[in-house]
mmCIF file of C-alpha atoms in Angstrom:
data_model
loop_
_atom_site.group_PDB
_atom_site.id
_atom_site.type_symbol
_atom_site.label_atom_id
_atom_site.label_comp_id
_atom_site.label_asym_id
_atom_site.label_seq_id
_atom_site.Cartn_x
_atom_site.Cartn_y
_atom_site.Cartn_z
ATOM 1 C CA UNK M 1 0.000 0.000 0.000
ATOM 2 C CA UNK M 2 1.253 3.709 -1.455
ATOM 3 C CA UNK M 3 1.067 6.348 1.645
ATOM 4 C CA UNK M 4 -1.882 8.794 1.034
ATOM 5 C CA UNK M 5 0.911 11.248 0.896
ATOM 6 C CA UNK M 6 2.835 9.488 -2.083
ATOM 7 C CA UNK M 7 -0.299 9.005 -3.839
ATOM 8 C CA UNK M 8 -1.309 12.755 -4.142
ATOM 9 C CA UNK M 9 2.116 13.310 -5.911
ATOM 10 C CA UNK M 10 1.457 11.024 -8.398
ATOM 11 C CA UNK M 11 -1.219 13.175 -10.378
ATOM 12 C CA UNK M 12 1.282 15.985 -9.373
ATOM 13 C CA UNK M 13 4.386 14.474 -11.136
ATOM 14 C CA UNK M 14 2.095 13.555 -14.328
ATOM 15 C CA UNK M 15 1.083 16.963 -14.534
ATOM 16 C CA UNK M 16 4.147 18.988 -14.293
ATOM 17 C CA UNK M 17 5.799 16.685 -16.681
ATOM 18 C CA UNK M 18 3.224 17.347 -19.135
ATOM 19 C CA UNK M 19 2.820 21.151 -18.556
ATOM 20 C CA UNK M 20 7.131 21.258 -19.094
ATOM 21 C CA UNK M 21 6.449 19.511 -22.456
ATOM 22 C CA UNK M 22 3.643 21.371 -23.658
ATOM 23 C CA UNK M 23 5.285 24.806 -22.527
ATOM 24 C CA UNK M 24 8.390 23.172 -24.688
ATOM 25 C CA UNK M 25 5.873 22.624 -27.389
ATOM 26 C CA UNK M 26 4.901 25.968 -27.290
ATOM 27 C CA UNK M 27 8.303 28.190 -27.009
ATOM 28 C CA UNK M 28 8.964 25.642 -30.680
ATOM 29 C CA UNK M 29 5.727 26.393 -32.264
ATOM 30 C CA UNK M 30 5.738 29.809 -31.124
ATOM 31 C CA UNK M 31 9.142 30.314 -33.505
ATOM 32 C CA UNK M 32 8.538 28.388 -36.075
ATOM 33 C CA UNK M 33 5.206 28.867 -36.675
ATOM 34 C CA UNK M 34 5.103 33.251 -35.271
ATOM 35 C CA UNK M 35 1.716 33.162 -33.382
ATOM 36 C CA UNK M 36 0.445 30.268 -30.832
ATOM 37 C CA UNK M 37 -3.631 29.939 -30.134
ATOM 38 C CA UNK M 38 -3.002 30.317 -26.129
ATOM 39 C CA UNK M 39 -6.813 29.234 -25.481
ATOM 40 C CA UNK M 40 -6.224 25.730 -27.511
ATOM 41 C CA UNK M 41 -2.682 25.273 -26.167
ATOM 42 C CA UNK M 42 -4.457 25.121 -22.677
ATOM 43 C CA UNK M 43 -7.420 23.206 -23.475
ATOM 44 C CA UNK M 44 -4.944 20.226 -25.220
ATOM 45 C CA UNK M 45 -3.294 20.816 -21.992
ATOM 46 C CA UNK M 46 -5.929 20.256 -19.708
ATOM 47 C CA UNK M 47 -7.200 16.943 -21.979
ATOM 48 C CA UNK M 48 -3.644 16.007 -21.915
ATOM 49 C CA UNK M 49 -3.474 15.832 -18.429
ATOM 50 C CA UNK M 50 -6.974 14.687 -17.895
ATOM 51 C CA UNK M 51 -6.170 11.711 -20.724
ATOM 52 C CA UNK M 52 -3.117 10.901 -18.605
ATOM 53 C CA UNK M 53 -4.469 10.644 -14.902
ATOM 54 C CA UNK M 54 -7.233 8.596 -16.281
ATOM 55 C CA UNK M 55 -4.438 5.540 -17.730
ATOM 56 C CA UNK M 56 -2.389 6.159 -14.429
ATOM 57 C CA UNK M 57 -5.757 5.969 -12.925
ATOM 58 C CA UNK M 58 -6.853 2.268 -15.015
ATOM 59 C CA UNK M 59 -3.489 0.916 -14.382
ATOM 60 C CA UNK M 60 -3.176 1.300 -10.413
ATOM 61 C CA UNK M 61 -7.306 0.153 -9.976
ATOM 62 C CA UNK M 62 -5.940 -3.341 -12.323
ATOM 63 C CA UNK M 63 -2.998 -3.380 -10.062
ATOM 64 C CA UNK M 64 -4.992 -2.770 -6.746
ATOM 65 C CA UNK M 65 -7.235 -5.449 -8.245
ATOM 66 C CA UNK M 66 -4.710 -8.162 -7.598
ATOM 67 C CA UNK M 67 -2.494 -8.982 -4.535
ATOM 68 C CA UNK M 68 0.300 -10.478 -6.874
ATOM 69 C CA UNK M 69 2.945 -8.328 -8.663
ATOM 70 C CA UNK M 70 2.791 -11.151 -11.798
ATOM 71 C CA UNK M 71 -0.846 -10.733 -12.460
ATOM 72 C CA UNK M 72 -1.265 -6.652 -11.381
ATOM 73 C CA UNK M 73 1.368 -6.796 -14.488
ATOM 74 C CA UNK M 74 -0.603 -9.316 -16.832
ATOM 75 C CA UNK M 75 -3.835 -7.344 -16.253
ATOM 76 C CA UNK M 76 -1.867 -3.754 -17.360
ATOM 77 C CA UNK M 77 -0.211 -5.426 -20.242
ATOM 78 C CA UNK M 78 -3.666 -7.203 -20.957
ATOM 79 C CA UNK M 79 -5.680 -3.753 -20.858
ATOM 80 C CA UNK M 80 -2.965 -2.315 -23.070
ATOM 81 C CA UNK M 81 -3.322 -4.947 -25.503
ATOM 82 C CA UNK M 82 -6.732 -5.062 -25.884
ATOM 83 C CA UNK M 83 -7.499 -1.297 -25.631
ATOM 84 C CA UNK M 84 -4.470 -0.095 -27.576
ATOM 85 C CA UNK M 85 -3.588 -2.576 -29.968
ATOM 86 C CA UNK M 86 -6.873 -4.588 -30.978
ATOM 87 C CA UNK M 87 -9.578 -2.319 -30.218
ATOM 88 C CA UNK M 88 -9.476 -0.622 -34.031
ATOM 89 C CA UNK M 89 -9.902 -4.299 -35.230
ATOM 90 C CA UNK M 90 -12.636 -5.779 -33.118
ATOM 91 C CA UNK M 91 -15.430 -3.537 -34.313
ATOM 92 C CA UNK M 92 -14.046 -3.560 -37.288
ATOM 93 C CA UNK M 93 -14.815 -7.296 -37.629
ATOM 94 C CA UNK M 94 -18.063 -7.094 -36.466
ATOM 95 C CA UNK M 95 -18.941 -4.733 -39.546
ATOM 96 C CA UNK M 96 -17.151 -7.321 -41.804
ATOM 97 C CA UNK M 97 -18.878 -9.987 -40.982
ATOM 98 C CA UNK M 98 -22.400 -8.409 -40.535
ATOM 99 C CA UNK M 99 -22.044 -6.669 -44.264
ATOM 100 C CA UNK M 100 -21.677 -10.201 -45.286
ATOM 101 C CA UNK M 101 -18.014 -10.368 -45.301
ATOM 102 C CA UNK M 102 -16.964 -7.119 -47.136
ATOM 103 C CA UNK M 103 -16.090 -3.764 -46.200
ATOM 104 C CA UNK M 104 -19.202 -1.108 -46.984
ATOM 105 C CA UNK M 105 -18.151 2.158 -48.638
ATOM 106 C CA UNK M 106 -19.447 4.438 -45.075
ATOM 107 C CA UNK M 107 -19.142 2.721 -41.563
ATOM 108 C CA UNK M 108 -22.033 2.681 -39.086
ATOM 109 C CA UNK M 109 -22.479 5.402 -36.702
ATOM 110 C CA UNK M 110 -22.176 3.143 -33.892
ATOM 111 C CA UNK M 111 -18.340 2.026 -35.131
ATOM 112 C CA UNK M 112 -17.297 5.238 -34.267
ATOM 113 C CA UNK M 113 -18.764 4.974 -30.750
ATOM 114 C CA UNK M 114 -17.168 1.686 -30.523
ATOM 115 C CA UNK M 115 -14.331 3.398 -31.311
ATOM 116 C CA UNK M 116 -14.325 5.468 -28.663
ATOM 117 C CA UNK M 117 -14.623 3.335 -25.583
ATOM 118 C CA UNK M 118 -10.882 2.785 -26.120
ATOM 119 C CA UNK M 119 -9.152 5.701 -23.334
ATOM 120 C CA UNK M 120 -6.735 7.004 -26.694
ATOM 121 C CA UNK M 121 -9.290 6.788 -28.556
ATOM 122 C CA UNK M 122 -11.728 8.649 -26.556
ATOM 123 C CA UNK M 123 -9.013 10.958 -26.207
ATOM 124 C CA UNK M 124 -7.914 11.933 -29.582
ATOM 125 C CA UNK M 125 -11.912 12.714 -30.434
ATOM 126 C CA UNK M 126 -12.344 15.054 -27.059
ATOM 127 C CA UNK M 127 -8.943 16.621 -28.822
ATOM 128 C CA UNK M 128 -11.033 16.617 -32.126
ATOM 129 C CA UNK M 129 -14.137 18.029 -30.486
ATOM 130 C CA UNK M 130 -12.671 20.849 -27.561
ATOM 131 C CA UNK M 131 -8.989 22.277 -29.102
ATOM 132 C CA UNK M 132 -10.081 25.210 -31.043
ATOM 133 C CA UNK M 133 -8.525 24.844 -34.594
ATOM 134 C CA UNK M 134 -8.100 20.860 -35.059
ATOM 135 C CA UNK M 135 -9.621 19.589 -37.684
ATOM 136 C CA UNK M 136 -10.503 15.700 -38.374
ATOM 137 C CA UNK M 137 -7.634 15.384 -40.896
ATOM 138 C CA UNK M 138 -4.854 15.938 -38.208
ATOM 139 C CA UNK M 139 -6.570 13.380 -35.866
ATOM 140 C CA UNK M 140 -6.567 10.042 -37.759
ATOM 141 C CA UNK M 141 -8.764 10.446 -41.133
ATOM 142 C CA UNK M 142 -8.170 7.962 -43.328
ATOM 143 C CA UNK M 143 -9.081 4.279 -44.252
ATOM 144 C CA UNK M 144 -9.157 1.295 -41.394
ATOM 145 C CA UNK M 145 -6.810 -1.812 -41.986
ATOM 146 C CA UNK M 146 -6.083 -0.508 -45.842
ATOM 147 C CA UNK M 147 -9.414 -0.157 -46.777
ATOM 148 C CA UNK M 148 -10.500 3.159 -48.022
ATOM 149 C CA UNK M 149 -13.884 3.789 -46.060
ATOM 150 C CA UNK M 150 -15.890 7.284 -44.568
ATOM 151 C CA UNK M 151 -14.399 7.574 -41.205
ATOM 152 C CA UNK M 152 -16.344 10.633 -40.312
ATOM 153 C CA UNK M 153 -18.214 11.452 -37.289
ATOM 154 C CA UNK M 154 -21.379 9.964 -38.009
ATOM 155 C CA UNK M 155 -25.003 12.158 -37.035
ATOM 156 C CA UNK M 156 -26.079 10.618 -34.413
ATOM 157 C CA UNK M 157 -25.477 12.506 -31.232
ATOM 158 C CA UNK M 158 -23.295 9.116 -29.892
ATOM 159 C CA UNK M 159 -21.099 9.245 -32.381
ATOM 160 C CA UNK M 160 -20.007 12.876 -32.323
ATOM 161 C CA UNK M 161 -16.635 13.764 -30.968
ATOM 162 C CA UNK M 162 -17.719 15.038 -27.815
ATOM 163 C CA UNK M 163 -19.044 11.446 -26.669
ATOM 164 C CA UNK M 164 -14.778 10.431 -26.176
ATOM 165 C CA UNK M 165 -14.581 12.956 -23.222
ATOM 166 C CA UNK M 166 -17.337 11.152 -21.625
ATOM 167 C CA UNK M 167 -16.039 7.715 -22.452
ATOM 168 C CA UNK M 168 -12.947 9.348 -20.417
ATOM 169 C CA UNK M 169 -15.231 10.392 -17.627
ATOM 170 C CA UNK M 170 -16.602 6.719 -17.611
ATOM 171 C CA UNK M 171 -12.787 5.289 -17.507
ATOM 172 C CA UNK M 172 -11.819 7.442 -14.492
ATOM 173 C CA UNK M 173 -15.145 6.428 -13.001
ATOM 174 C CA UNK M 174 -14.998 3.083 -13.395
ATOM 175 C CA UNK M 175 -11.142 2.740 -12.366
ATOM 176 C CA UNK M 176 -11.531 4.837 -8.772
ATOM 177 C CA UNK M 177 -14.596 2.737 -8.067
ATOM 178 C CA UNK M 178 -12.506 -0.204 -8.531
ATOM 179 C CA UNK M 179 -9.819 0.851 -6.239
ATOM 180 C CA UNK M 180 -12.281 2.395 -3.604
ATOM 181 C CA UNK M 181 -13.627 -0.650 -3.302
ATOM 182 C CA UNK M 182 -10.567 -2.686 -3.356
ATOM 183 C CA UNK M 183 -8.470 -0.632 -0.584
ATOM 184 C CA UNK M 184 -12.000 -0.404 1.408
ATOM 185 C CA UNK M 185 -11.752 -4.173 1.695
ATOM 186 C CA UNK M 186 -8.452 -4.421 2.161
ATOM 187 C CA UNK M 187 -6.551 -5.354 5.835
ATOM 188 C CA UNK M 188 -4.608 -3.155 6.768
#
């Protein structure tokens, strides 16, 4: 068990690590590119952070989840592999095989929500949807797995970009429940 102490620094250390890169960022694109938009340098800054206290958050409720150092590791290397590395190609089945084993020209609006419920994911659309100035081609356009297919934000009001800030909301939910309940319980 992490002193209450040690655990307030975490979210402290995360945060001033990404503020000293972003302010970085900033002094670079500041020079090279003459102006910076202050207002969307914060507001990527404050999803940033946000995006990054929720994994920190995920990884120590699968760790607290588990008494043994092997399987607190399986379950974070597990999450990551799922959520990182798969997720794109598990919905992305599930429209194969339901248009009869072929890609359709525009994906359902749903596949984008799917999409979502992955933390990067989720992430990169609040970016889309709050940062004043991004537009869709800077945050992963493009065709899925090769194939050349609509990836835009369908109109439905779950699909829209906004919906990944919630899915965040729902991750950091989810992961201090878990680890309420699991120190709650514990003995110590």
């Amino acid at each position: 068990m992490v002193p209450k102490t040690t655990e307030n620094w975490n979210g402290a250390v995360i945060t001033t690590a990404l503020a000293v890169a972003v302010l970085i960022g900033l002094g670079f694109g500041s020079v090279l590119l003459g102006t910076v938009d202050i207002v969307a340098v914060l507001v990527f800054l404050l999803l940033t952070i946000f995006f990054a206290i929720v994994y920190a958050s995920i990884m120590v409720s699968l760790s607290a989840s588990t008494g043994s150092t092997v399987r607190a590791t399986t379950y974070t290397l597990g999450f990551f592999a799922v959520f990182e590395l798969l997720w794109d190609a598990i919905p992305l089945a599930i429209v194969y095989v339901v248009e009869g084993f072929q890609m359709p020209t525009a994906l359902p609006d749903w596949f984008t929500t799917v999409l979502m419920v992955s933390p990067s994911t989720g992430y990169f659309s609040a970016v889309n949807a709050f940062v004043p100035g991004i537009d869709s081609e800077t945050t992963g356009g493009g065709g899925e797995a090769g194939v050349e297919v609509d990836t835009a934000y369908g109109d439905a009001i779950y699909a829209q970009p906004e919906v990944g800030l919630l899915f965040l909301v729902v991750w950091m939910a989810i992961s201090l429940a878990v680890g309420y309940s699991r120190f709650t319980r514990a003995d110590l």
